[in-house]
């Protein structure tokens, strides 16, 4: 049987604007802090997996040059918004395969000031001549003519589709989800935005793609996060303090879209999340009712709603009632995005899939200060990268803690 | 008569404009783009099928902020055309939540995208209230 896997050290940088630092600086800061948090050095690492979606290739080797070149294998990964989770999963797989007993995963992005993601026209030629090209034989750009390519509108439709199927999903409901996350962010000093917003402020903010206003969209910002993972057998040889703070990775799952009717018309973020959740609960031997907190991929307020259902936090079709019951506020039955979520903590793409794990670990270690969820023992972190990739990790407090 | 070209090759122009899908002959999965093999069953044979021109709005968004060069506002939607999901804009309707709703009945409509330097007219499609 494969060995257990633990998070030994983990850190995220402050999310926000870092004009004086490049991606390598931010990644190195997170990586060195994660190593120090675990009480280890680059000399102990057997593998490095790293991602920076918008950067060029080779971020892993660039980081090594700043924090230590030891000749270990480097995997540069790219998996949309699931890039960070994919880096972590890659390091975990190397350990599970028995190739090493410790590894480092890093995700970093610089996005402050970036515009709309996903949208892109094509360059216009000087002479105007309708010429079909591409797999749809399009004679000009289709963004805006045949639906939207941009993320806010894509995820708006994901939420609206859920509302059509089950009812009860109004503009106001989606805005209330955002209100919760912005309220949660006031307790997170590392969040990009920590301002509480009223429902009116959120609903009257600039409309981006109905029903998502600007404050209901994930915040583009800079940031990095890194994690050191270790095998259970190696951890047993380490100090009691390291063992006490280590967090068990009781499930690590990555899925892609199984084919569904319509999944290529509107991305289906539901099926692969449901499949990943089922696998994760089976691997971990826990159910949604055991979760003390959840960090899920609220890239837009409209997305958070559907993932309550996809992750099994509520009954099928019951996400609206579940939210209205107050369950996902930090004092509720299943606190969701107590970090402030992507809408206020921010979404430096490749960092997100490790930063959400840092948030959960922070609570399981009892180190979350003012926003500590008391007595948290089990948590889940979820990301979706459109295209699609879904990463889910279930984390458990050390038995020694 | 002006020569016409469709915005995308799956839009069939003429007296009764409609969309045409590539249907997998083994499992019936439908695709609007060219496929090397079926994503559902890995089959490699496809036939052209006409998609119904009437349907129901299953999801929509009103986009008011888009990439440079993309005119706003516009309504992006997923229309269920009797079991085939189609991506398209809702057109000939005011782009606000009072005039667009989930479940509304719509039908295919075409419009001109203008002439190129050779005098060829490109024709796009959308869905209008039925
Ligand atoms: Zn097929």
GROMACS .gro file of N, CA and C in nm, chain A residues 290-396:
model
  321
  290UNK      N    1  -1.848   1.581   0.730
  290UNK     CA    2  -1.733   1.584   0.821
  290UNK      C    3  -1.646   1.708   0.805
  291UNK      N    4  -1.675   1.788   0.701
  291UNK     CA    5  -1.586   1.900   0.670
  291UNK      C    6  -1.609   2.018   0.765
  292UNK      N    7  -1.500   2.066   0.825
  292UNK     CA    8  -1.510   2.182   0.914
  292UNK      C    9  -1.496   2.313   0.837
  293UNK      N   10  -1.433   2.307   0.721
  293UNK     CA   11  -1.427   2.425   0.634
  293UNK      C   12  -1.395   2.382   0.492
  294UNK      N   13  -1.436   2.465   0.397
  294UNK     CA   14  -1.416   2.439   0.255
  294UNK      C   15  -1.367   2.566   0.187
  295UNK      N   16  -1.261   2.553   0.110
  295UNK     CA   17  -1.218   2.661   0.022
  295UNK      C   18  -1.250   2.615  -0.119
  296UNK      N   19  -1.349   2.676  -0.182
  296UNK     CA   20  -1.385   2.632  -0.317
  296UNK      C   21  -1.366   2.745  -0.417
  297UNK      N   22  -1.366   2.709  -0.545
  297UNK     CA   23  -1.325   2.799  -0.652
  297UNK      C   24  -1.435   2.897  -0.691
  298UNK      N   25  -1.444   3.005  -0.613
  298UNK     CA   26  -1.544   3.109  -0.641
  298UNK      C   27  -1.486   3.213  -0.737
  299UNK      N   28  -1.445   3.168  -0.854
  299UNK     CA   29  -1.389   3.264  -0.950
  299UNK      C   30  -1.492   3.372  -0.981
  300UNK      N   31  -1.620   3.338  -0.966
  300UNK     CA   32  -1.730   3.434  -0.976
  300UNK      C   33  -1.836   3.389  -0.876
  301UNK      N   34  -1.917   3.483  -0.829
  301UNK     CA   35  -2.020   3.447  -0.732
  301UNK      C   36  -2.112   3.340  -0.788
  302UNK      N   37  -2.135   3.346  -0.920
  302UNK     CA   38  -2.223   3.248  -0.983
  302UNK      C   39  -2.165   3.107  -0.979
  303UNK      N   40  -2.031   3.097  -0.968
  303UNK     CA   41  -1.967   2.965  -0.963
  303UNK      C   42  -1.979   2.904  -0.824
  304UNK      N   43  -1.969   2.988  -0.721
  304UNK     CA   44  -1.972   2.932  -0.584
  304UNK      C   45  -2.101   2.852  -0.562
  305UNK      N   46  -2.213   2.906  -0.610
  305UNK     CA   47  -2.341   2.839  -0.587
  305UNK      C   48  -2.341   2.695  -0.639
  306UNK      N   49  -2.296   2.677  -0.762
  306UNK     CA   50  -2.305   2.542  -0.822
  306UNK      C   51  -2.211   2.444  -0.753
  307UNK      N   52  -2.101   2.495  -0.697
  307UNK     CA   53  -2.007   2.403  -0.633
  307UNK      C   54  -2.054   2.355  -0.496
  308UNK      N   55  -2.147   2.427  -0.432
  308UNK     CA   56  -2.208   2.372  -0.309
  308UNK      C   57  -2.268   2.236  -0.343
  309UNK      N   58  -2.334   2.234  -0.457
  309UNK     CA   59  -2.401   2.113  -0.503
  309UNK      C   60  -2.299   2.010  -0.553
  310UNK      N   61  -2.206   2.057  -0.637
  310UNK     CA   62  -2.108   1.965  -0.696
  310UNK      C   63  -2.023   1.894  -0.592
  311UNK      N   64  -1.994   1.965  -0.481
  311UNK     CA   65  -1.909   1.906  -0.376
  311UNK      C   66  -1.993   1.826  -0.275
  312UNK      N   67  -2.122   1.822  -0.299
  312UNK     CA   68  -2.209   1.743  -0.211
  312UNK      C   69  -2.232   1.809  -0.076
  313UNK      N   70  -2.209   1.939  -0.066
  313UNK     CA   71  -2.228   2.008   0.063
  313UNK      C   72  -2.377   2.018   0.095
  314UNK      N   73  -2.460   2.011  -0.011
  314UNK     CA   74  -2.605   2.015   0.007
  314UNK      C   75  -2.667   1.903  -0.076
  315UNK      N   76  -2.796   1.888  -0.065
  315UNK     CA   77  -2.865   1.790  -0.150
  315UNK      C   78  -2.862   1.838  -0.294
  316UNK      N   79  -2.877   1.745  -0.387
  316UNK     CA   80  -2.881   1.781  -0.528
  316UNK      C   81  -2.994   1.882  -0.553
  317UNK      N   82  -2.960   1.993  -0.615
  317UNK     CA   83  -3.059   2.096  -0.644
  317UNK      C   84  -3.086   2.189  -0.528
  318UNK      N   85  -3.018   2.167  -0.415
  318UNK     CA   86  -3.051   2.242  -0.294
  318UNK      C   87  -2.955   2.356  -0.260
  319UNK      N   88  -2.874   2.398  -0.356
  319UNK     CA   89  -2.770   2.497  -0.324
  319UNK      C   90  -2.827   2.631  -0.277
  320UNK      N   91  -2.938   2.673  -0.336
  320UNK     CA   92  -2.997   2.803  -0.299
  320UNK      C   93  -3.044   2.799  -0.153
  321UNK      N   94  -3.119   2.695  -0.118
  321UNK     CA   95  -3.167   2.682   0.020
  321UNK      C   96  -3.051   2.669   0.118
  322UNK      N   97  -2.951   2.593   0.075
  322UNK     CA   98  -2.833   2.571   0.158
  322UNK      C   99  -2.766   2.705   0.189
  323UNK      N  100  -2.747   2.787   0.086
  323UNK     CA  101  -2.684   2.917   0.111
  323UNK      C  102  -2.774   3.004   0.198
  324UNK      N  103  -2.904   3.006   0.166
  324UNK     CA  104  -2.997   3.091   0.242
  324UNK      C  105  -3.008   3.051   0.388
  325UNK      N  106  -2.973   2.926   0.420
  325UNK     CA  107  -2.977   2.881   0.559
  325UNK      C  108  -2.863   2.941   0.642
  326UNK      N  109  -2.766   3.004   0.572
  326UNK     CA  110  -2.651   3.061   0.644
  326UNK      C  111  -2.537   2.963   0.665
  327UNK      N  112  -2.552   2.843   0.609
  327UNK     CA  113  -2.457   2.735   0.633
  327UNK      C  114  -2.314   2.769   0.594
  328UNK      N  115  -2.297   2.855   0.492
  328UNK     CA  116  -2.162   2.875   0.439
  328UNK      C  117  -2.093   2.999   0.495
  329UNK      N  118  -2.161   3.073   0.582
  329UNK     CA  119  -2.094   3.182   0.654
  329UNK      C  120  -2.000   3.119   0.757
  330UNK      N  121  -1.903   3.196   0.807
  330UNK     CA  122  -1.800   3.137   0.892
  330UNK      C  123  -1.855   3.080   1.023
  331UNK      N  124  -1.973   3.125   1.064
  331UNK     CA  125  -2.032   3.067   1.185
  331UNK      C  126  -2.137   2.962   1.150
  332UNK      N  127  -2.143   2.924   1.023
  332UNK     CA  128  -2.243   2.827   0.980
  332UNK      C  129  -2.196   2.683   0.990
  333UNK      N  130  -2.278   2.593   0.941
  333UNK     CA  131  -2.251   2.450   0.951
  333UNK      C  132  -2.130   2.408   0.868
  334UNK      N  133  -2.116   2.463   0.749
  334UNK     CA  134  -2.004   2.430   0.661
  334UNK      C  135  -1.944   2.562   0.608
  335UNK      N  136  -1.856   2.624   0.685
  335UNK     CA  137  -1.800   2.752   0.640
  335UNK      C  138  -1.729   2.737   0.505
  336UNK      N  139  -1.763   2.826   0.411
  336UNK     CA  140  -1.703   2.821   0.278
  336UNK      C  141  -1.631   2.953   0.250
  337UNK      N  142  -1.507   2.940   0.208
  337UNK     CA  143  -1.422   3.054   0.173
  337UNK      C  144  -1.410   3.156   0.286
  338UNK      N  145  -1.364   3.107   0.401
  338UNK     CA  146  -1.340   3.198   0.513
  338UNK      C  147  -1.218   3.286   0.487
  339UNK      N  148  -1.143   3.254   0.384
  339UNK     CA  149  -1.027   3.338   0.345
  339UNK      C  150  -1.073   3.465   0.276
  340UNK      N  151  -1.200   3.468   0.232
  340UNK     CA  152  -1.250   3.576   0.147
  340UNK      C  153  -1.269   3.528   0.005
  341UNK      N  154  -1.213   3.412  -0.024
  341UNK     CA  155  -1.233   3.355  -0.157
  341UNK      C  156  -1.164   3.434  -0.266
  342UNK      N  157  -1.178   3.387  -0.387
  342UNK     CA  158  -1.110   3.451  -0.500
  342UNK      C  159  -1.163   3.592  -0.525
  343UNK      N  160  -1.289   3.616  -0.481
  343UNK     CA  161  -1.351   3.745  -0.505
  343UNK      C  162  -1.284   3.857  -0.424
  344UNK      N  163  -1.228   3.824  -0.306
  344UNK     CA  164  -1.161   3.929  -0.229
  344UNK      C  165  -1.017   3.894  -0.193
  345UNK      N  166  -0.990   3.769  -0.162
  345UNK     CA  167  -0.850   3.731  -0.135
  345UNK      C  168  -0.768   3.754  -0.261
  346UNK      N  169  -0.830   3.727  -0.377
  346UNK     CA  170  -0.762   3.746  -0.505
  346UNK      C  171  -0.733   3.613  -0.572
  347UNK      N  172  -0.698   3.624  -0.701
  347UNK     CA  173  -0.682   3.502  -0.782
  347UNK      C  174  -0.560   3.512  -0.874
  348UNK      N  175  -0.438   3.507  -0.814
  348UNK     CA  176  -0.318   3.497  -0.898
  348UNK      C  177  -0.311   3.351  -0.946
  349UNK      N  178  -0.357   3.330  -1.066
  349UNK     CA  179  -0.404   3.199  -1.114
  349UNK      C  180  -0.328   3.077  -1.063
  350UNK      N  181  -0.199   3.067  -1.095
  350UNK     CA  182  -0.126   2.944  -1.061
  350UNK      C  183  -0.102   2.930  -0.910
  351UNK      N  184  -0.113   3.041  -0.837
  351UNK     CA  185  -0.092   3.035  -0.693
  351UNK      C  186  -0.217   2.985  -0.619
  352UNK      N  187  -0.332   3.005  -0.681
  352UNK     CA  188  -0.460   2.978  -0.614
  352UNK      C  189  -0.474   2.835  -0.562
  353UNK      N  190  -0.431   2.738  -0.641
  353UNK     CA  191  -0.450   2.598  -0.603
  353UNK      C  192  -0.360   2.550  -0.490
  354UNK      N  193  -0.266   2.633  -0.449
  354UNK     CA  194  -0.186   2.601  -0.330
  354UNK      C  195  -0.228   2.693  -0.215
  355UNK      N  196  -0.262   2.817  -0.250
  355UNK     CA  197  -0.304   2.913  -0.147
  355UNK      C  198  -0.430   2.865  -0.075
  356UNK      N  199  -0.521   2.800  -0.148
  356UNK     CA  200  -0.643   2.754  -0.081
  356UNK      C  201  -0.611   2.639   0.016
  357UNK      N  202  -0.507   2.563  -0.016
  357UNK     CA  203  -0.464   2.456   0.074
  357UNK      C  204  -0.394   2.516   0.196
  358UNK      N  205  -0.317   2.621   0.173
  358UNK     CA  206  -0.255   2.691   0.286
  358UNK      C  207  -0.364   2.740   0.383
  359UNK      N  208  -0.471   2.795   0.329
  359UNK     CA  209  -0.578   2.845   0.415
  359UNK      C  210  -0.635   2.733   0.502
  360UNK      N  211  -0.662   2.620   0.440
  360UNK     CA  212  -0.719   2.507   0.516
  360UNK      C  213  -0.618   2.458   0.621
  361UNK      N  214  -0.492   2.443   0.582
  361UNK     CA  215  -0.388   2.396   0.676
  361UNK      C  216  -0.375   2.491   0.795
  362UNK      N  217  -0.383   2.621   0.765
  362UNK     CA  218  -0.371   2.724   0.867
  362UNK      C  219  -0.473   2.702   0.979
  363UNK      N  220  -0.596   2.667   0.941
  363UNK     CA  221  -0.702   2.640   1.039
  363UNK      C  222  -0.679   2.507   1.109
  364UNK      N  223  -0.639   2.405   1.033
  364UNK     CA  224  -0.620   2.273   1.094
  364UNK      C  225  -0.505   2.275   1.194
  365UNK      N  226  -0.408   2.363   1.170
  365UNK     CA  227  -0.297   2.377   1.264
  365UNK      C  228  -0.334   2.466   1.383
  366UNK      N  229  -0.449   2.529   1.373
  366UNK     CA  230  -0.491   2.620   1.481
  366UNK      C  231  -0.414   2.750   1.480
  367UNK      N  232  -0.366   2.791   1.362
  367UNK     CA  233  -0.280   2.909   1.353
  367UNK      C  234  -0.346   3.025   1.279
  368UNK      N  235  -0.479   3.019   1.262
  368UNK     CA  236  -0.546   3.118   1.176
  368UNK      C  237  -0.588   3.245   1.248
  369UNK      N  238  -0.545   3.260   1.373
  369UNK     CA  239  -0.568   3.387   1.443
  369UNK      C  240  -0.714   3.426   1.450
  370UNK      N  241  -0.744   3.551   1.414
  370UNK     CA  242  -0.879   3.606   1.427
  370UNK      C  243  -0.983   3.530   1.346
  371UNK      N  244  -0.941   3.466   1.237
  371UNK     CA  245  -1.043   3.400   1.156
  371UNK      C  246  -1.044   3.249   1.177
  372UNK      N  247  -0.974   3.202   1.281
  372UNK     CA  248  -0.969   3.059   1.312
  372UNK      C  249  -1.109   2.999   1.324
  373UNK      N  250  -1.131   2.889   1.250
  373UNK     CA  251  -1.251   2.810   1.271
  373UNK      C  252  -1.217   2.714   1.385
  374UNK      N  253  -1.282   2.736   1.499
  374UNK     CA  254  -1.244   2.663   1.620
  374UNK      C  255  -1.259   2.512   1.603
  375UNK      N  256  -1.153   2.443   1.645
  375UNK     CA  257  -1.159   2.297   1.648
  375UNK      C  258  -1.160   2.231   1.511
  376UNK      N  259  -1.118   2.304   1.408
  376UNK     CA  260  -1.120   2.246   1.272
  376UNK      C  261  -1.027   2.125   1.263
  377UNK      N  262  -1.080   2.015   1.212
  377UNK     CA  263  -1.003   1.892   1.200
  377UNK      C  264  -0.990   1.843   1.056
  378UNK      N  265  -1.094   1.871   0.975
  378UNK     CA  266  -1.095   1.823   0.836
  378UNK      C  267  -1.139   1.937   0.745
  379UNK      N  268  -1.068   1.953   0.634
  379UNK     CA  269  -1.108   2.058   0.539
  379UNK      C  270  -1.086   2.013   0.396
  380UNK      N  271  -1.151   2.085   0.305
  380UNK     CA  272  -1.141   2.051   0.162
  380UNK      C  273  -1.104   2.176   0.082
  381UNK      N  274  -1.014   2.157  -0.016
  381UNK     CA  275  -0.978   2.266  -0.106
  381UNK      C  276  -1.006   2.223  -0.249
  382UNK      N  277  -1.072   2.313  -0.323
  382UNK     CA  278  -1.117   2.279  -0.460
  382UNK      C  279  -1.079   2.390  -0.557
  383UNK      N  280  -1.030   2.352  -0.674
  383UNK     CA  281  -1.009   2.448  -0.783
  383UNK      C  282  -1.059   2.390  -0.914
  384UNK      N  283  -1.098   2.482  -1.001
  384UNK     CA  284  -1.137   2.447  -1.138
  384UNK      C  285  -1.055   2.531  -1.234
  385UNK      N  286  -0.995   2.464  -1.329
  385UNK     CA  287  -0.932   2.536  -1.439
  385UNK      C  288  -1.016   2.510  -1.563
  386UNK      N  289  -1.057   2.618  -1.628
  386UNK     CA  290  -1.149   2.599  -1.740
  386UNK      C  291  -1.080   2.527  -1.855
  387UNK      N  292  -1.153   2.437  -1.910
  387UNK     CA  293  -1.096   2.363  -2.025
  387UNK      C  294  -1.133   2.216  -2.036
  388UNK      N  295  -1.134   2.140  -1.922
  388UNK     CA  296  -1.128   2.182  -1.783
  388UNK      C  297  -1.042   2.087  -1.699
  389UNK      N  298  -0.999   2.133  -1.584
  389UNK     CA  299  -0.928   2.051  -1.487
  389UNK      C  300  -0.984   2.085  -1.350
  390UNK      N  301  -1.004   1.982  -1.269
  390UNK     CA  302  -1.053   2.005  -1.132
  390UNK      C  303  -0.960   1.937  -1.034
  391UNK      N  304  -0.912   2.014  -0.937
  391UNK     CA  305  -0.827   1.957  -0.832
  391UNK      C  306  -0.899   1.964  -0.699
  392UNK      N  307  -0.902   1.852  -0.627
  392UNK     CA  308  -0.959   1.852  -0.491
  392UNK      C  309  -0.859   1.786  -0.397
  393UNK      N  310  -0.835   1.853  -0.285
  393UNK     CA  311  -0.753   1.794  -0.179
  393UNK      C  312  -0.833   1.796  -0.049
  394UNK      N  313  -0.833   1.684   0.021
  394UNK     CA  314  -0.893   1.679   0.155
  394UNK      C  315  -0.779   1.668   0.254
  395UNK      N  316  -0.786   1.753   0.356
  395UNK     CA  317  -0.675   1.766   0.450
  395UNK      C  318  -0.723   1.739   0.592
  396UNK      N  319  -0.637   1.673   0.670
  396UNK     CA  320  -0.674   1.640   0.808
  396UNK      C  321  -0.564   1.679   0.905
   0.00000   0.00000   0.00000
